Coordinates of C-alpha atoms in Angstrom, one line a residue:
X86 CA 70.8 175.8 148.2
X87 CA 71.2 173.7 145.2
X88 CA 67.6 171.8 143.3
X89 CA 68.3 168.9 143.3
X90 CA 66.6 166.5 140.1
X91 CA 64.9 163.6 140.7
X92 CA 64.7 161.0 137.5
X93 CA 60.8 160.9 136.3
X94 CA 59.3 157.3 136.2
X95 CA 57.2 157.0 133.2
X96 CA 53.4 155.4 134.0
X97 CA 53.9 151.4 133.6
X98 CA 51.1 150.7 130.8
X99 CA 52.5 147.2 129.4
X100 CA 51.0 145.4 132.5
X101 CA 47.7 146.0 131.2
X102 CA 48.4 145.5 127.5
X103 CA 46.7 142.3 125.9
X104 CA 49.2 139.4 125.7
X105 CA 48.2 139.1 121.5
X106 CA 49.6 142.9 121.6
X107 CA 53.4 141.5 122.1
X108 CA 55.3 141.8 118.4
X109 CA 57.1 138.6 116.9
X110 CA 59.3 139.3 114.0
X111 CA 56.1 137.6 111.3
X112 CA 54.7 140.7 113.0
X113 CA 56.7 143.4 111.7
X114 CA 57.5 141.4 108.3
X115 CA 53.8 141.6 107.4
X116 CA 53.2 145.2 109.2
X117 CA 55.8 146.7 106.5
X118 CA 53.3 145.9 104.0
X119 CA 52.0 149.3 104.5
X120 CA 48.8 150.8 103.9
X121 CA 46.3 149.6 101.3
X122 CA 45.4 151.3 98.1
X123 CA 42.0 150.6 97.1
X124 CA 40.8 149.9 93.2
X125 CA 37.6 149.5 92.0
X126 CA 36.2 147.1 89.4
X127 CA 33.2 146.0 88.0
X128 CA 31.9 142.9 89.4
X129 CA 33.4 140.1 92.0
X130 CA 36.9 139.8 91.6
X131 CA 37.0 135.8 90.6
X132 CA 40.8 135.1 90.7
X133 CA 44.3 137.2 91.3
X134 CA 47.8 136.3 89.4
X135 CA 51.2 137.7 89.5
X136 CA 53.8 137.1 86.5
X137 CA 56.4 135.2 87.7
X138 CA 58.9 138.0 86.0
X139 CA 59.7 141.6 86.3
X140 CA 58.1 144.0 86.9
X141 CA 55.4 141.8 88.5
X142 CA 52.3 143.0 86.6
X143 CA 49.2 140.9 88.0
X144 CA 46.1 139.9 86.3
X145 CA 42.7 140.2 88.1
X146 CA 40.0 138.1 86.8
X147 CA 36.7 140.2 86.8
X148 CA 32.9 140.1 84.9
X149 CA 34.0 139.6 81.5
X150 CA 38.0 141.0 81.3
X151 CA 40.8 139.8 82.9
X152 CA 43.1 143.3 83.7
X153 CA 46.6 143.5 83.9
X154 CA 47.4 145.8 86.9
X155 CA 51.5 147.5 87.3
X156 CA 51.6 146.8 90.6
X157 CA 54.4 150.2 91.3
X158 CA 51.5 152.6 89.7
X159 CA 48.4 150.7 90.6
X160 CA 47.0 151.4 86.8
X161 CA 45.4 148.8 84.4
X162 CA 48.6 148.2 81.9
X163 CA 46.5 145.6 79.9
X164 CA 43.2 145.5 79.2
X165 CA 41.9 141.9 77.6
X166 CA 38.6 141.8 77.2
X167 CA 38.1 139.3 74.4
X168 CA 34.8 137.5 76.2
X169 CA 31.2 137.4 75.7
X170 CA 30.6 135.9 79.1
X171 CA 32.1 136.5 82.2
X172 CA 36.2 134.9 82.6
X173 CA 37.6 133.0 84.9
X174 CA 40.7 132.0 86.2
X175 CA 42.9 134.3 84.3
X176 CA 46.8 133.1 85.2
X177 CA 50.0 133.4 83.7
X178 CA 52.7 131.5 82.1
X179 CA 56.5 131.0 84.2
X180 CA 57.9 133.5 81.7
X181 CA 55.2 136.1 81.9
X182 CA 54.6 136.6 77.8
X183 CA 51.4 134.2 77.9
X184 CA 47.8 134.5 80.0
X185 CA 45.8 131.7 79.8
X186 CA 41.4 132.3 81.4
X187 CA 38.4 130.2 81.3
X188 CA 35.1 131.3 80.6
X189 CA 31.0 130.7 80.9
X190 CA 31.1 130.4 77.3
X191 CA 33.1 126.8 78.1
X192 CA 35.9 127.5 76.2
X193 CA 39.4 127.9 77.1
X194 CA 41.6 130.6 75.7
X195 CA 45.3 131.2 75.7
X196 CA 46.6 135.2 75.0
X197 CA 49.8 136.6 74.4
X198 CA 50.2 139.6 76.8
X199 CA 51.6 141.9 75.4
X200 CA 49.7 142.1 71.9
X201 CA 46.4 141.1 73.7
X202 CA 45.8 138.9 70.9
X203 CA 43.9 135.1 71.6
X204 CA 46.1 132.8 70.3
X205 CA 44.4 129.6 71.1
X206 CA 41.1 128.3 71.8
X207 CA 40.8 125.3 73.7
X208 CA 36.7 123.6 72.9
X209 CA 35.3 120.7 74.5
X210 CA 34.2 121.5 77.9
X211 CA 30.2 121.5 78.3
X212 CA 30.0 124.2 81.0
X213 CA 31.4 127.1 82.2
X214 CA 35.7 127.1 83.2
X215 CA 36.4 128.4 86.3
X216 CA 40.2 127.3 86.8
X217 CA 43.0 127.2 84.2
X218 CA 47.2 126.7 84.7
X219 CA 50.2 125.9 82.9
X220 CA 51.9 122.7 83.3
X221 CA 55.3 122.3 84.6
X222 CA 56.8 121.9 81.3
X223 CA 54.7 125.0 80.3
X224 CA 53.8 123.8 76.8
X225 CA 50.1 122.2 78.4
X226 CA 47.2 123.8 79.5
X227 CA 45.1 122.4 82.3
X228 CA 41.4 123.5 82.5
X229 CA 38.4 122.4 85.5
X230 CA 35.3 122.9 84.7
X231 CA 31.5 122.7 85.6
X232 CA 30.8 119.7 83.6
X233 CA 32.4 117.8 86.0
X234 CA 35.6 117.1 84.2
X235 CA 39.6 118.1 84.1
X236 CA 41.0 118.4 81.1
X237 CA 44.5 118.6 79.6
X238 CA 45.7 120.7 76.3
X239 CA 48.5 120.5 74.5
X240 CA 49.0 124.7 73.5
X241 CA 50.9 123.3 70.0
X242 CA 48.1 121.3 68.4
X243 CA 44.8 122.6 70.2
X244 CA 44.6 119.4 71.0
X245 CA 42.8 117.8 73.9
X246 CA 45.4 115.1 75.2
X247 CA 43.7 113.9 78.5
X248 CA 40.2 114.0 80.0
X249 CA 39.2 112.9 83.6
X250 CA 35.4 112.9 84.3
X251 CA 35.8 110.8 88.1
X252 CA 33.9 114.1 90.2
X253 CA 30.0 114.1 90.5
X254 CA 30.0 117.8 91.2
X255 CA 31.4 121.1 89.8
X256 CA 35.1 121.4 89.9
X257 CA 36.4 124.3 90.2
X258 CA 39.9 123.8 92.2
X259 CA 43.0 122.4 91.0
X260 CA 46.9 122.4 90.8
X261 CA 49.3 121.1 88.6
X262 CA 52.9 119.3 89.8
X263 CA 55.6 121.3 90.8
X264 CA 58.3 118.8 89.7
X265 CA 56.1 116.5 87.0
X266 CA 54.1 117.4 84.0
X267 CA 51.9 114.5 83.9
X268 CA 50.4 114.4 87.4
X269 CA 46.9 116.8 88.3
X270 CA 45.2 117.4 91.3
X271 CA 41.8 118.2 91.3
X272 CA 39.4 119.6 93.6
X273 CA 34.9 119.7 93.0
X274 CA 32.0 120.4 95.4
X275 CA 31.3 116.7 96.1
X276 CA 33.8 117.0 98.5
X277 CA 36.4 115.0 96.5
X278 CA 40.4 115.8 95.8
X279 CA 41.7 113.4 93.1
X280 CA 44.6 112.9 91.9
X281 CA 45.5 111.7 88.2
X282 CA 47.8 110.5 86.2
X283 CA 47.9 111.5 82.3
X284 CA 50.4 108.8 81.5
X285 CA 48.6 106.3 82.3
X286 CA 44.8 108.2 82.2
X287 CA 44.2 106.9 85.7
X288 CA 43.2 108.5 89.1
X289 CA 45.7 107.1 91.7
X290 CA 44.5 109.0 94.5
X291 CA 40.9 109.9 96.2
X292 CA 40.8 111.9 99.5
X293 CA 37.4 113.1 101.2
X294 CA 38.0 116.7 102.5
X295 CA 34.5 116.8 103.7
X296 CA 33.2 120.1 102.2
X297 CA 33.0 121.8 98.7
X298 CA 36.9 122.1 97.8
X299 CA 37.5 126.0 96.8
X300 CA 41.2 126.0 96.2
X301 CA 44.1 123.3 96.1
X302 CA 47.9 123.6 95.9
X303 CA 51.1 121.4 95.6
X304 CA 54.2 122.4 98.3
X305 CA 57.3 122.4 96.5
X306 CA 58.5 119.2 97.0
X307 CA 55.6 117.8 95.1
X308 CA 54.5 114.7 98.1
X309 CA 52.0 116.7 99.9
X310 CA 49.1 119.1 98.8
X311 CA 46.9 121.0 100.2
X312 CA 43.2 121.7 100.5
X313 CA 40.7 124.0 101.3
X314 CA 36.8 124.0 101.7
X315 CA 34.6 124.8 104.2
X316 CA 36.4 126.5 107.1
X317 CA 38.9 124.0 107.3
X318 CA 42.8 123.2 105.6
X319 CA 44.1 120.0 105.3
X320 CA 47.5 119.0 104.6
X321 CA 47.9 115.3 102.4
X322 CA 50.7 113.0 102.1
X323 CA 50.5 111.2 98.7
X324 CA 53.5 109.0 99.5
X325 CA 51.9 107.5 102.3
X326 CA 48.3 107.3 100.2
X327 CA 46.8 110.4 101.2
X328 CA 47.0 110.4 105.0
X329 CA 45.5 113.2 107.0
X330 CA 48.9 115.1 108.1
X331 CA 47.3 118.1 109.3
X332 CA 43.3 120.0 110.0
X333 CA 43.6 123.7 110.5
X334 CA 40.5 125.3 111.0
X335 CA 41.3 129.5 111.9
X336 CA 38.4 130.8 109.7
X337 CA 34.5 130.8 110.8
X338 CA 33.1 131.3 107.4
X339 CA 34.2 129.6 103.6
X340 CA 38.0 129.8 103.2
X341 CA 38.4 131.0 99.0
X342 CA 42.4 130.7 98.1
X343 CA 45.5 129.4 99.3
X344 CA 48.8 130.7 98.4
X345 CA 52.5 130.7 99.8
X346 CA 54.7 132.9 100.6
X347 CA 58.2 133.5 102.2
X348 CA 60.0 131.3 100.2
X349 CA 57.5 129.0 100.7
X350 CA 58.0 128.8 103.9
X351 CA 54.5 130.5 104.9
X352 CA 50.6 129.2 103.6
X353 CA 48.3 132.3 103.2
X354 CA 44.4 131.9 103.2
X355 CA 41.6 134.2 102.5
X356 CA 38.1 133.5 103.8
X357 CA 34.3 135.2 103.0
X358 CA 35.2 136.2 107.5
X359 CA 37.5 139.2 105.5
X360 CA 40.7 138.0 107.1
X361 CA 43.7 136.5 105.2
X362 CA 45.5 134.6 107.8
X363 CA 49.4 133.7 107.3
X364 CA 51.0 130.5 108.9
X365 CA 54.2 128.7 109.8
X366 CA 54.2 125.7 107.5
X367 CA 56.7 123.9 110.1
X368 CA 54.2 124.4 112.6
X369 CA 50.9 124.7 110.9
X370 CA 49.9 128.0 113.8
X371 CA 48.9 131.0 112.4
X372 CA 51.7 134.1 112.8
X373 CA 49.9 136.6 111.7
X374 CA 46.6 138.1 110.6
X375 CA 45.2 140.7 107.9
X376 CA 41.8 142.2 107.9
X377 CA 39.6 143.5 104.9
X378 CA 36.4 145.5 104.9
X379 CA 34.5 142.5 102.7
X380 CA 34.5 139.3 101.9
X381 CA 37.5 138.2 100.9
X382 CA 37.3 135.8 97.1
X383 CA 40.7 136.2 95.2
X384 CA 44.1 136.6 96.4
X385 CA 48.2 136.7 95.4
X386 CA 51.3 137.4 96.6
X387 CA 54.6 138.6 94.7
X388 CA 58.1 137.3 94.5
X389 CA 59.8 138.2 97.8
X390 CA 56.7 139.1 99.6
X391 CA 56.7 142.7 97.9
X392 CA 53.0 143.1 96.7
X393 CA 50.0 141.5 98.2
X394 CA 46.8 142.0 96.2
X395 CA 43.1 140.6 97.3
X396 CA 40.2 140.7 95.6
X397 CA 37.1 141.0 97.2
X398 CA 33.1 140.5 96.3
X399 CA 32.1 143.9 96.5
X400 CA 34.6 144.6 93.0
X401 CA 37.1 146.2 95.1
X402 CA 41.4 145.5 94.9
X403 CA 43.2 146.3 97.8
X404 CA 47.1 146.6 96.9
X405 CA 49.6 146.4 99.4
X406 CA 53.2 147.2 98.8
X407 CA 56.3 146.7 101.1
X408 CA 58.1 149.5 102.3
X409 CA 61.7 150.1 101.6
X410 CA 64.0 150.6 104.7
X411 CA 65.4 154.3 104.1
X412 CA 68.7 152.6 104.8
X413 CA 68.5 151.8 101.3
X414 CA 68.4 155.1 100.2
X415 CA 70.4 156.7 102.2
X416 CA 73.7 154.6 101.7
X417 CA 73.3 155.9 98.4
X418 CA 73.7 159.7 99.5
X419 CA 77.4 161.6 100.0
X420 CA 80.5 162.0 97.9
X421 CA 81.6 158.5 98.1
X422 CA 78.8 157.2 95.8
X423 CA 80.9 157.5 92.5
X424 CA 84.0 155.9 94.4
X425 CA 84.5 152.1 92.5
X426 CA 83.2 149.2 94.6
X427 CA 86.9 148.0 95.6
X428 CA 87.5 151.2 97.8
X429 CA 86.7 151.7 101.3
X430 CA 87.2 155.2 103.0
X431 CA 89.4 155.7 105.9
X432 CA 87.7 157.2 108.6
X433 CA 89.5 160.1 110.1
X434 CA 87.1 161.9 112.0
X435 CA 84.2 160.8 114.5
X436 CA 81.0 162.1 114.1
X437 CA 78.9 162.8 117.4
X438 CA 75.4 162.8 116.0
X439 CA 73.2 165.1 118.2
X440 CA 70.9 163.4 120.6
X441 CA 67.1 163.8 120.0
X442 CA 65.2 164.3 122.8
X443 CA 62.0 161.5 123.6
X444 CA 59.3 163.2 123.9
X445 CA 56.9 161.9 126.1
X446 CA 53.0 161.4 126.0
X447 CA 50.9 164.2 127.1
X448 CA 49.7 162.9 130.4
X449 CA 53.1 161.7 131.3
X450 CA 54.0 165.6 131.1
X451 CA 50.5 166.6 133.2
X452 CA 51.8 164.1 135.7
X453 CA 55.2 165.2 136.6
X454 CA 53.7 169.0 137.2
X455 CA 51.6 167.6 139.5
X456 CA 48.6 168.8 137.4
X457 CA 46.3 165.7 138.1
X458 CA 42.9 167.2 136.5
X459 CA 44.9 167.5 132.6
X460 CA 46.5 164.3 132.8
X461 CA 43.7 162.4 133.4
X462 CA 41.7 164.6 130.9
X463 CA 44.3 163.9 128.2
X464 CA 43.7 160.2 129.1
X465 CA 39.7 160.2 128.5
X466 CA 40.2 161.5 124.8
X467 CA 38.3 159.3 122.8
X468 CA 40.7 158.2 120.5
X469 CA 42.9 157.3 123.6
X470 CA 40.4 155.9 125.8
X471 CA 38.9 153.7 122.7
X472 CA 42.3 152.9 121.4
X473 CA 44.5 152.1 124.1
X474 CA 42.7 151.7 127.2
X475 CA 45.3 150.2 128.7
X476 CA 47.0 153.8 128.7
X477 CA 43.8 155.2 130.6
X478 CA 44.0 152.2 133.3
X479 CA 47.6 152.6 133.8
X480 CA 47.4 156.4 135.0
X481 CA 44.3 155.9 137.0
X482 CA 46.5 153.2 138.9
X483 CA 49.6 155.3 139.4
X484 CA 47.2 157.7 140.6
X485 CA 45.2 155.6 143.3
X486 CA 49.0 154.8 144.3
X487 CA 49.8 158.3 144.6
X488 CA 46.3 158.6 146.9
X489 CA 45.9 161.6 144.1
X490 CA 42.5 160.3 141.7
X491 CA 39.8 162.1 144.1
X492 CA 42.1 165.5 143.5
X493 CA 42.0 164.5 139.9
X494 CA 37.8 163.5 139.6
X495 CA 37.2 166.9 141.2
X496 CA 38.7 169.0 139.0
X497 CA 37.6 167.1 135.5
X498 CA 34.9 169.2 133.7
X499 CA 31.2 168.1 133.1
X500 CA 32.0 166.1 129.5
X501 CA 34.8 164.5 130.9
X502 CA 32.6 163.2 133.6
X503 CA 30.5 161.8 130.9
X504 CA 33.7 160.2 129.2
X505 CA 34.9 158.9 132.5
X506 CA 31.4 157.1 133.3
X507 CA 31.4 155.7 129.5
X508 CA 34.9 154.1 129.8
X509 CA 34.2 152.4 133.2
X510 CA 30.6 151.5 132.0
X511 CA 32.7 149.3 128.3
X512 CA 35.5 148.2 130.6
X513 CA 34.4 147.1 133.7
X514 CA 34.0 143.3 132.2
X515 CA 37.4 143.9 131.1
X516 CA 39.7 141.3 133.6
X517 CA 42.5 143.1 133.0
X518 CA 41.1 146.4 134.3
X519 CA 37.8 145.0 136.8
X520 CA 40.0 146.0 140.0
X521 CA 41.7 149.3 139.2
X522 CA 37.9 150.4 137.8
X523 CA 36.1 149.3 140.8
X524 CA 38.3 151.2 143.2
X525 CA 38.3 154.3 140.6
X526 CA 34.6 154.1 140.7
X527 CA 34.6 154.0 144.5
X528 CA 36.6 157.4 144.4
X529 CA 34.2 158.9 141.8
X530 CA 31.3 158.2 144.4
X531 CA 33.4 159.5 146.9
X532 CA 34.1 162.6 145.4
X533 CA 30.8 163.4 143.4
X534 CA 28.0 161.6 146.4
X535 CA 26.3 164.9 146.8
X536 CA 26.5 166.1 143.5
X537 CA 25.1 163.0 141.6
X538 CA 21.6 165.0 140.9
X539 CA 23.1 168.3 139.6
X540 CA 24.3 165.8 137.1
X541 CA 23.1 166.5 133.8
X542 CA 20.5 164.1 132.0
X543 CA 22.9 162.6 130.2
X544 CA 25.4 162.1 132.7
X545 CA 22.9 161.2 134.8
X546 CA 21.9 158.2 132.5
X547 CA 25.1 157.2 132.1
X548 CA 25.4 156.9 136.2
X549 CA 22.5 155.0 136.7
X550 CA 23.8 152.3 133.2
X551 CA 27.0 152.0 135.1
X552 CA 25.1 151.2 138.6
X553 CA 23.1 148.3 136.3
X554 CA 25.8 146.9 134.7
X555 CA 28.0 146.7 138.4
X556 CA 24.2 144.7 139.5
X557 CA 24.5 142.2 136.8
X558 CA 28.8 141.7 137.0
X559 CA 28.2 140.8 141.0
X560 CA 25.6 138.5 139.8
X561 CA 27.4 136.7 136.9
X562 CA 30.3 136.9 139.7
X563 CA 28.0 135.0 142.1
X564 CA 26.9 132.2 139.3
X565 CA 30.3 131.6 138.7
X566 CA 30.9 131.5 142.1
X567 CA 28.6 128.7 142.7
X568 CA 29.8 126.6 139.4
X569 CA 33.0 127.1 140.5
X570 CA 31.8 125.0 143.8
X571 CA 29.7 122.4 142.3
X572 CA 32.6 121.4 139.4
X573 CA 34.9 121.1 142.7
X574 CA 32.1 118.9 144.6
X575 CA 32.0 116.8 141.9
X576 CA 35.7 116.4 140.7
X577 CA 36.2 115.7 144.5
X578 CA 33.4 112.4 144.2
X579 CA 35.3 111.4 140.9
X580 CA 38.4 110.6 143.2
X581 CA 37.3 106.8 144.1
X582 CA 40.5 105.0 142.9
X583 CA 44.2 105.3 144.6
X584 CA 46.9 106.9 143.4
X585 CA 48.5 103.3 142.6
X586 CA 45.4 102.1 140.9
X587 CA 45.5 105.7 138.6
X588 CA 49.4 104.9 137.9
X589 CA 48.4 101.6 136.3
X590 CA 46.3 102.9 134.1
X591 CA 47.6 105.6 132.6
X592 CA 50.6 102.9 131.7
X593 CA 48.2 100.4 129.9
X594 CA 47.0 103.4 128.2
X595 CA 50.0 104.3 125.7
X596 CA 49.1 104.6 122.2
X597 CA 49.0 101.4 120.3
X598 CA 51.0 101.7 117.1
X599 CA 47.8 102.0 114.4
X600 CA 47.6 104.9 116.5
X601 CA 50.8 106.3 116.5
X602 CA 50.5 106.1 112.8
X603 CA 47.8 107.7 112.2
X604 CA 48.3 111.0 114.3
X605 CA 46.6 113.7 113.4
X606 CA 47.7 117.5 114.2
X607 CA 44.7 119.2 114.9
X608 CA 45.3 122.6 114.9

């Protein structure tokens, strides 16, 4: 007689997966960053720069140094440490040859990287510089300090050309015009961003962000900024005097930097809550996020998305670089590599490439030979069972459909009991998983009922946690329950006009048109 094959269906895990789990292509653009390498330095890392040039050294701002980092080796290429106090702000120039830092000593100075030599120091400032750029035409130095002032240099002379002193608090934010020389934005702790102009020395625009501003920045087309403080962004339109465009609030703690990326077509922001969140700047949603094991102070992004570097409080820089696609690589490979660019090979033969085999997960395997007791075990592994629980739910359903778990239970050993018990005792608040653990907790009563006090202690401990927390679900069931009835009673009582009477209103109730133009989106 011949065996006859049956195809194997593989255990349906994506029902219980979390919805947040499903990949979007900002997903996998930001996943290929790849893992982080970690560099220590002494002190808080105040501020992160990359040269706008190749190879895309950065600078990190730290105590009193500012360190140029080769971003391909992760080494310090530059050291300049010509400071008594600690630096600030250290950023570079659109051709990459100059640096330009502020200092506690008040001072401004402007380096040439690759002698390390200071070749200008820019005096006048009556407390400490925390923020310094290069104007747009690049031969100006812009500096905002904690005397309350913003002040504009002219790198030729050493000259101080402009001086703005409208803030009542420290400034330490600011941004200079992508597309003029002459226009500054300005951001201190008395909640104020300001924007000047140093052709005719006058501040022709005042917004209120409502916290201490930590970091401002133009978008390209030079009509709206941006500003953070607080835990909230807000997006400004100066051609229609400064109007609210957008409030994005993601972060629950002090958001630190603002950058963008993508072509500009993505805002990054890095909070003190150790995420740097990325978002759509058509849409103003967040499409991805990046954790960090401190608070987050400092950050920058390469050309082309290819390095990410943050700085965090604890002194630590944690480099990121993009993977390459092998593809890459391997187009390289083979004897046609030398042939000139103009000839294409004629393909003769067909190559049948040899097809690999999928291998399956473990308790996939246990479950077609019908070995219950090892599939399930494989599923209780902690890293499993803590990682993916969804994988753990998954085969405990296929196996209450297959009328197989109590086979399963039985055959477990005493740890594994103790695993079992721990995973429905974390995941029985769960939603996703409340059902398939209640009836997979019946069939472990079932099974162990007169066993329960050979348990051991531990076990045993677990048991009776797991029959407490099941108490207190039915009663937060039971509360919710009863809202659920009183919320109904009184929506029901709140129905005293008709339907037409409802209709009318809803039509006297369009938005008036100060109101359409001054929508807000509120993310």
């Amino acid at each position: 007689m011949a065996h006859i094959s049956y195809p194997f269906k593989k255990t349906n895990k994506a029902v219980y997966q979390k919805p947040a789990s499903v990949l979007t292509e900002d997903t996998l653009y930001w996943k290929k960053l790849g893992l982080p390498v970690l560099v220590k330095e002494f002190g808080a890392i105040d501020y992160l720069d990359f040269s706008p040039v190749e190879p895309y050294y950065f600078a990190a701002t730290c105590s009193v140094r500012v360190q140029v980092y080769d971003p391909i080796s992760k080494v310090v290429a530059k050291n300049i440490s010509k400071f008594v106090e600690a630096a600030y702000g250290g950023c570079f120039r659109n051709d990459g040859r100059l640096l330009v830092a502020g200092s506690e000593e008040s001072v401004v100075k402007l380096f040439d990287v690759q002698s390390k030599n200071v070749l200008r120091v820019f005096t006048g400032h009556t407390g400490p510089v925390h923020r310094t750029f290069f104007t747009k035409d690049q031969v100006k130095v812009l500096s905002f300090s904690d005397d309350k002032s913003v002040c504009l240099w002219d790198i030729a002379t050493e000259e101080k050309i402009a001086s703005f002193c409208e803030h009542t608090d420290y400034v330490r934010a600011g941004a200079p015009s992508p597309i003029l020389p002459d226009i500054i934005l300005s951001g201190g702790y008395d909640h104020a961003v300001k924007l000047y102009d140093c052709r005719s020395n006058e501040t022709v625009l005042t917004v209120d962000h409502g916290s201490p501003v930590e970091s401002t920045l133009f978008l390209p087309s030079g009509g709206i900024f941006i500003s953070a403080g607080g835990t909230e962004i807000k997006v400004w339109d100066i051609f229609n005097g400064g109007k609210l465009l957008a409030n994005i609030s993601q972060h629950h703690k002090t958001v630190t930097t603002l950058r963008l990326a993508s072509n500009n077509s993505r805002l990054m922001s890095a909070s003190l809550d150790r995420h740097v969140k990325i978002y759509d700047l058509a849409t103003f949603k967040v499409v991805h996020n990046i954790d960090f094991p401190n608070a987050v102070l400092s950050m920058a992004i390469s050309e082309c998305d290819d390095v990410l570097a943050v700085g965090m409080i604890d002194g630590v820089i944690s480099i990121r670089k993009r993977e390459q696609p092998a593809s890459l690589f391997e187009e390289k490979r083979g004897l046609f590599k030398f042939a000139p660019d103009h000839i294409t090979a004629e393909t003769v033969d067909e190559v049948v490439s040899k097809q690999k085999i999928e291998k399956g997960p473990d308790y996939d395997k246990f479950l077609r030979k019908m070995e219950f007791s090892k599939a399930l075990s494989a599923v209780l592994k902690t890293y499993v069972a803590t990682k993916f629980p969804e994988k753990t739910i998954a085969l405990m359903q296929e196996m209450l459909r297959r009328k197989v778990l109590h086979s399963a239970i039985k055959g477990i050993k005493e740890n594994e009991v103790g695993a079992l018990l721990k995973f429905f005792k974390k995941n029985l608040g769960e939603t996703r998983f409340t059902r398939t653990i209640i009836d997979a907790t019946n069939v472990f009563i079932d099974v162990f009922e007169n066993e329960i006090k050979l348990f051991s202690e531990q076990n045993l401990c677990l048991y009776k946690s797991l029959l407490e927390e099941i108490k207190e679900e039915i009663e937060v069931c039971k509360r919710v329950s009863e809202l659920e009835g009183a919320i109904g009673l009184i929506l029901s009582g709140a129905q005293v006009g008709t339907s037409q009477d409802i209709i009318e209103l809803n039509d006297n109730m369009a938005p008036s048109a100060k109101a359409r133009k001054d929508i807000v989106i509120d993310v």
